[in-house]
Coordinates of C-alpha atoms in Angstrom, one line a residue:
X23 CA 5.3 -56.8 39.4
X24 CA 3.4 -59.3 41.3
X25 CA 3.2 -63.0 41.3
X26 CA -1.1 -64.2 40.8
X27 CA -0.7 -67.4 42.6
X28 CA 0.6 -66.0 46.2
X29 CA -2.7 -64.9 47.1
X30 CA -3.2 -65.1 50.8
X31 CA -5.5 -67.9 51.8
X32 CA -7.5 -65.9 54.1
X33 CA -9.4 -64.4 51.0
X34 CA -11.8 -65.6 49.1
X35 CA -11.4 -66.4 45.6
X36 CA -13.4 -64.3 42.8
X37 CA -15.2 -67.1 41.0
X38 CA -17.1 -70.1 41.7
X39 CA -15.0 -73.4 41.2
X40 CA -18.0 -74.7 38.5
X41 CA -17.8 -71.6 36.3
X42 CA -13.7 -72.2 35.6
X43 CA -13.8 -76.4 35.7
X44 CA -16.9 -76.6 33.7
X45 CA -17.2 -73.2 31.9
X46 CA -15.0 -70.2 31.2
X47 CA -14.4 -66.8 32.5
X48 CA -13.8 -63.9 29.6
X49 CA -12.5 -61.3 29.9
X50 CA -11.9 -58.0 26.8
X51 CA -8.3 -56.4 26.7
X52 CA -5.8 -55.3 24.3
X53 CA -2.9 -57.6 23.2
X54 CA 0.6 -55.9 22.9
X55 CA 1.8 -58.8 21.3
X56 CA 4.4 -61.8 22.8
X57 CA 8.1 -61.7 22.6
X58 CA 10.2 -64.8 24.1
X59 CA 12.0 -64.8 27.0
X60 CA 14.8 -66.7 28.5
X61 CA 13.6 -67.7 31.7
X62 CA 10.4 -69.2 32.4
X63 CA 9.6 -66.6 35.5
X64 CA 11.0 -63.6 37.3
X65 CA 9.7 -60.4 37.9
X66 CA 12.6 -58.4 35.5
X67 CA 12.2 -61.0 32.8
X68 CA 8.7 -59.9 32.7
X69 CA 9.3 -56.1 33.0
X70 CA 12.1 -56.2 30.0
X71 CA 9.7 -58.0 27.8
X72 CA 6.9 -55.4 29.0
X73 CA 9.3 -52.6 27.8
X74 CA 9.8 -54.1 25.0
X75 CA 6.7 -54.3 23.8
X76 CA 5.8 -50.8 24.9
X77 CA 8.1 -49.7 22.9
X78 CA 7.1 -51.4 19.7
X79 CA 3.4 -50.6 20.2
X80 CA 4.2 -46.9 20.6
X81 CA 5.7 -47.2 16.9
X82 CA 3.0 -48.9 15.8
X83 CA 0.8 -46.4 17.0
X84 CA 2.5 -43.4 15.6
X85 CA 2.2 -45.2 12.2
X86 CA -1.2 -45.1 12.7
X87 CA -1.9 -48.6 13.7
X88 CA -4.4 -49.5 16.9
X89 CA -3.4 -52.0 19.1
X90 CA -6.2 -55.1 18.4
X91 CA -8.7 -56.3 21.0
X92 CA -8.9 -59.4 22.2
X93 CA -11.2 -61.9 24.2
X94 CA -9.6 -63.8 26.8
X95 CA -11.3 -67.1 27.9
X96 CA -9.8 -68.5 31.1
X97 CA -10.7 -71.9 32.6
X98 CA -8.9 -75.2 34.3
X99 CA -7.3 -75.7 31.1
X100 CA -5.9 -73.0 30.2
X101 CA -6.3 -69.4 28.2
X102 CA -7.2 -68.6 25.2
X103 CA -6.7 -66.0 23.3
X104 CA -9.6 -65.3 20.6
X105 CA -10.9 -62.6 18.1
X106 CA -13.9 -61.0 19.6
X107 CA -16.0 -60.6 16.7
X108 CA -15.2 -63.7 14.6
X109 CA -14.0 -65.7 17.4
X110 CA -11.3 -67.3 16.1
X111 CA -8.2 -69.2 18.2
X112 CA -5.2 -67.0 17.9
X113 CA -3.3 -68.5 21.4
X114 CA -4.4 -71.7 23.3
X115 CA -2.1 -71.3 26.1
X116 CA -2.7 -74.3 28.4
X117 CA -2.5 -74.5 31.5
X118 CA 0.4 -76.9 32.3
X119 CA 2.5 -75.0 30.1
X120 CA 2.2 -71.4 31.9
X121 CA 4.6 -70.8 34.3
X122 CA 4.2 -67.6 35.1
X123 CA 2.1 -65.1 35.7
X124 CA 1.8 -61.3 36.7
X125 CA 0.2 -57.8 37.0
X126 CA 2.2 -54.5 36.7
X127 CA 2.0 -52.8 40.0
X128 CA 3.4 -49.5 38.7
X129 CA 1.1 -49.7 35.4
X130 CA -2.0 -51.0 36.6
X131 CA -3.9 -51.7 33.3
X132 CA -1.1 -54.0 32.2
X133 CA -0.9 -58.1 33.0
X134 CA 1.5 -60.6 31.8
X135 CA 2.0 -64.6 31.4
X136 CA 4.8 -66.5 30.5
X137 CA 4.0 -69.8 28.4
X138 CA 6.0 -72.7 27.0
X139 CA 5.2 -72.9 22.8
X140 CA 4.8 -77.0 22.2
X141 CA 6.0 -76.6 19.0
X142 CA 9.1 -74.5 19.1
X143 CA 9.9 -75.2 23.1
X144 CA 10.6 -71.2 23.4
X145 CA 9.2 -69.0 26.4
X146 CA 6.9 -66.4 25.2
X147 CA 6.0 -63.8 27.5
X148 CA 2.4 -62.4 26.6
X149 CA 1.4 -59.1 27.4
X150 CA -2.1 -57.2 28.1
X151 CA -3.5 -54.2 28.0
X152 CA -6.5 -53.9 30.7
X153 CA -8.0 -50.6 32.0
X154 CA -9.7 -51.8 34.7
X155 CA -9.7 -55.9 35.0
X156 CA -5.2 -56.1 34.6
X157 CA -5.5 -57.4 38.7
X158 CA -8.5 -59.1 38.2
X159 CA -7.7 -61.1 35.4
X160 CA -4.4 -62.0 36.7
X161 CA -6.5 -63.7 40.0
X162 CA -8.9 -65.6 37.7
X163 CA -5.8 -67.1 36.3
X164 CA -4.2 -68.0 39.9
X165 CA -7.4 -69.6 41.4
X166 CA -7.4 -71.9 37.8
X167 CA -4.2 -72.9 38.9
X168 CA -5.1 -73.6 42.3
X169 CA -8.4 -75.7 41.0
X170 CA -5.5 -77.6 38.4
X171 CA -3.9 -78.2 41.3
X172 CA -6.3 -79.9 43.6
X173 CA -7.6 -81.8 41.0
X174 CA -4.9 -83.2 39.9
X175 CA -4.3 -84.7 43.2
X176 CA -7.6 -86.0 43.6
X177 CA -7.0 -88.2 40.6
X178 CA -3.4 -89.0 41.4
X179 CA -1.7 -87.1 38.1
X180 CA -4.0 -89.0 35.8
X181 CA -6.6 -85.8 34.8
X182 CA -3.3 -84.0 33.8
X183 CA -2.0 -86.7 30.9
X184 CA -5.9 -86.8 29.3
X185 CA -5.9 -83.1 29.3
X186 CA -2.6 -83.4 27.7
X187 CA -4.5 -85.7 25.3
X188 CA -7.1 -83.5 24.9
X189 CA -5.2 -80.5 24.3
X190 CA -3.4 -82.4 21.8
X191 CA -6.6 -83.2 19.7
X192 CA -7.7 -80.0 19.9
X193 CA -4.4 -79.0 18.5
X194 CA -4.6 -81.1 15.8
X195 CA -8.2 -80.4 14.8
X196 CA -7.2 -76.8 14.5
X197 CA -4.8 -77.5 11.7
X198 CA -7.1 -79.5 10.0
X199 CA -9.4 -76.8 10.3
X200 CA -6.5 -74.3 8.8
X201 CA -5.6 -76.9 6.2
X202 CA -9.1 -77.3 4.8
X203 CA -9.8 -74.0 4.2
X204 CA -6.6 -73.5 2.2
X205 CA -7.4 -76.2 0.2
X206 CA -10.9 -74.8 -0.3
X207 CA -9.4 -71.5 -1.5
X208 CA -6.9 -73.7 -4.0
X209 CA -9.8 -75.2 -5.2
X210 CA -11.9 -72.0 -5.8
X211 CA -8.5 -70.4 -7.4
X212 CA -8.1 -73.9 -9.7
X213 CA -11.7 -73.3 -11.0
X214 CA -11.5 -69.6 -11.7
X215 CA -8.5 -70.5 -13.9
X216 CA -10.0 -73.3 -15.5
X217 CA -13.2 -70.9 -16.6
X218 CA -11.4 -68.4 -17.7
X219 CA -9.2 -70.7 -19.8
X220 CA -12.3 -72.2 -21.2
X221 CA -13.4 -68.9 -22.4
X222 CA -10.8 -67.7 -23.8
X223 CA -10.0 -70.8 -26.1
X224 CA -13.6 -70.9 -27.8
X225 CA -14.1 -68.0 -29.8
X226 CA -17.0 -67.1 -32.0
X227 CA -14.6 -67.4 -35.3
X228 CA -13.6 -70.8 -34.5
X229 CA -16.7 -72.2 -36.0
X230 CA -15.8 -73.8 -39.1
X231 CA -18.3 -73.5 -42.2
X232 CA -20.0 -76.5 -43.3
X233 CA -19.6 -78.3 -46.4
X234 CA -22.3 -78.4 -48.9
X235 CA -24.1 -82.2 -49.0
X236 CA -23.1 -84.5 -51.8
X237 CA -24.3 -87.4 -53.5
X238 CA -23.7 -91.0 -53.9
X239 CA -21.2 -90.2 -56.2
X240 CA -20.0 -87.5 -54.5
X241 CA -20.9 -84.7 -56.7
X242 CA -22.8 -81.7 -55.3
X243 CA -26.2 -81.4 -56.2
X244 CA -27.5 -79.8 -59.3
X245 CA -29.1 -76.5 -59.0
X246 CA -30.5 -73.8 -62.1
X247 CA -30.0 -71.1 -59.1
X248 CA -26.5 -71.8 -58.6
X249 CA -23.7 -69.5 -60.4
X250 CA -20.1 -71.6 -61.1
X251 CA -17.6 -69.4 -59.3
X252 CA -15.8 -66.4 -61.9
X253 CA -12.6 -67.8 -62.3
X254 CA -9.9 -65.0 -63.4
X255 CA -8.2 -65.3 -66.7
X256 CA -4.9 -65.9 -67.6
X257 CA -4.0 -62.5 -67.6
X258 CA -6.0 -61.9 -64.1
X259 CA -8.8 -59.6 -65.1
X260 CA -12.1 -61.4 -64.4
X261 CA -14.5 -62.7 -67.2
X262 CA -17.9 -60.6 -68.4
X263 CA -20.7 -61.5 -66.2
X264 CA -23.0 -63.7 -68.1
X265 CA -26.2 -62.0 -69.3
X266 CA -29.3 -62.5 -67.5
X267 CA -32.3 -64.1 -69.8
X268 CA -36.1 -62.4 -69.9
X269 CA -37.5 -65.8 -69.8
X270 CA -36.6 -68.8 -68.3
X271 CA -36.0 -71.7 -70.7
X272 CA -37.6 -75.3 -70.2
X273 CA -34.6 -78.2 -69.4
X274 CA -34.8 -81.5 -70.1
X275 CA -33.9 -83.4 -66.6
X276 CA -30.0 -83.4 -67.5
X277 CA -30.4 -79.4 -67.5
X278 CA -29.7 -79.4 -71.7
X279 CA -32.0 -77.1 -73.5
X280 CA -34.5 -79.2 -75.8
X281 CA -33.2 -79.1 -79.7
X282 CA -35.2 -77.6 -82.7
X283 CA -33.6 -77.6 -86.0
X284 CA -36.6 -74.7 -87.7
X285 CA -35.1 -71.9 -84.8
X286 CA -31.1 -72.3 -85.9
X287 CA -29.8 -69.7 -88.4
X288 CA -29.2 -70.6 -92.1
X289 CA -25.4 -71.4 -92.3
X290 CA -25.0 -73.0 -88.9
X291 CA -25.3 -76.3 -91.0
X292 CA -23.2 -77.9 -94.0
X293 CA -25.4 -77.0 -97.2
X294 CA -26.2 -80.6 -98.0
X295 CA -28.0 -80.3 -94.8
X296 CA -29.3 -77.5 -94.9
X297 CA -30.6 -77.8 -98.1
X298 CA -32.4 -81.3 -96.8
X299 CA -34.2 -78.8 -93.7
X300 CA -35.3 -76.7 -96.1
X301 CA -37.4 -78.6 -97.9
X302 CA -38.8 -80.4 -94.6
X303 CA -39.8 -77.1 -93.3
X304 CA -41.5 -76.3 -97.2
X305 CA -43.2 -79.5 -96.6
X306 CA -44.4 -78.5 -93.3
X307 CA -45.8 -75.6 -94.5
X308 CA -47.9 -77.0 -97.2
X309 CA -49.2 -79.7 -94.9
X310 CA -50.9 -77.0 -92.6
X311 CA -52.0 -75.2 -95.6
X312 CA -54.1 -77.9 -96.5
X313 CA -55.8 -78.6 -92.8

């Protein structure tokens, strides 16, 4: 292995001091992962977590599984470590917290870093896979360093606690970022329940029949059309259907046939009454005999 930042200073460095203080250099590799580490720099710390994670990537692979690509975007403030295609922040690695950094000189597609995690306060060694930009990468990363380092003593230590500031912000806006797309998915999951649940509770045979309308007195209306129900008798065979008439048969307006006494049979009165229709209807008779 070899240390990035003791580049002799007879040579010149790769990039122009504008395009890592005000832009970015990326670069594409492969990430074999990070494991930590118990020292923050040395050559065999590096190498052992190298072999390491050789090790599990060759596993990995004979399952079947490619090692991912990655985007590597280095500047004054640090690297970071994105998707390619989405670009997405997996790592921010900043500057002040790398402490080491290296390229395999007996492997020379692979690079290393070691960096301090703010949350946990564990050294991670990070670990690339580069065919042909391992040395070159590792150099763009020492001549950051060396640009940290010069202007942090032009502004007397001061740049280095506002990009501590910064980085912080940036760190915090990322979770945000995180946390409000969770929630957005919660949300999404919340309304597909409550549909569904709305669905489901309002069936078609819910839908109660409705009453007929009554009157003031709270009688349903009259109607020749309708039939009173068949109710069963007492031994629970139901009653004859009632006959259908040829003719319908003039009401009065409380629905009672009109009465005549000439079209009722002889014996459906007392004779003393009978005898007294009898000789109403004989005088009837002779009355339009004579018109």
């Amino acid at each position: 292995m070899n240390r990035a930042f003791s580049r002799k200073k007879d040579k010149t460095w790769m990039h122009t001091p504008e395009a890592l203080s005000k832009h970015y250099i990326p670069y594409n590799a492969k990430f074999l992962g990070s494991t930590e580490v118990e020292q923050p720099k040395g050559t065999e710390v590096v190498r052992d977590a190298v072999r390491k994670l050789k090790f599990a990537r060759h596993i990995k692979k004979s399952e079947g599984q490619k090692i991912p690509k990655v985007e590597l975007q280095i500047s004054i403030y640090g690297v970071k470590i994105l998707e390619p295609k989405t670009k997405e922040v997996q790592h921010n690695c900043q500057l002040h917290r790398i402490s080491f950094c290296a390229d395999d000189k007996t492997d020379k597609r692979i690079f290393t870093f070691i960096c301090k995690d703010p949350e946990s306060n564990r050294h991670l060694c990070y670990v690339f896979d580069s065919e042909k930009c391992a040395e070159e990468i590792t150099l763009t990363i020492g001549q950051a360093f060396n640009l940290a380092y010069r202007k942090f003593l032009e502004s007397g230590g001061k740049d280095v606690e506002t990009r501590k500031q910064i980085a912080g912000l940036q760190k915090r806006i990322q979770d945000l970022e995180t946390e409000n797309v969770e929630l957005k998915n919660k949300v999404q999951d919340l309304e597909n329940q409550l549909r569904i649940t709305q669905v489901s509770a309002s069936p078609a045979s819910s839908v109660s029949p409705q009453s007929p309308s009554t009157d003031i007195f709270d009688m349903v209306p009259f109607s020749p059309t309708s039939h009173p129900p068949a109710v069963p008798t007492p031994n629970g065979t139901q009653p004859p259907p009632v006959p259908g008439r040829a003719a319908e048969i003039k009401r009065d307006l409380f629905g009672a046939e009109p009465f005549d006494p000439f079209s009722c049979a002889a014996g459906d009165f007392p004779p003393d009454i009978q005898s007294k229709l009898d000789e109403m209807q004989r005088q009837r008779w002779r009355g339009s005999k004579w018109d």
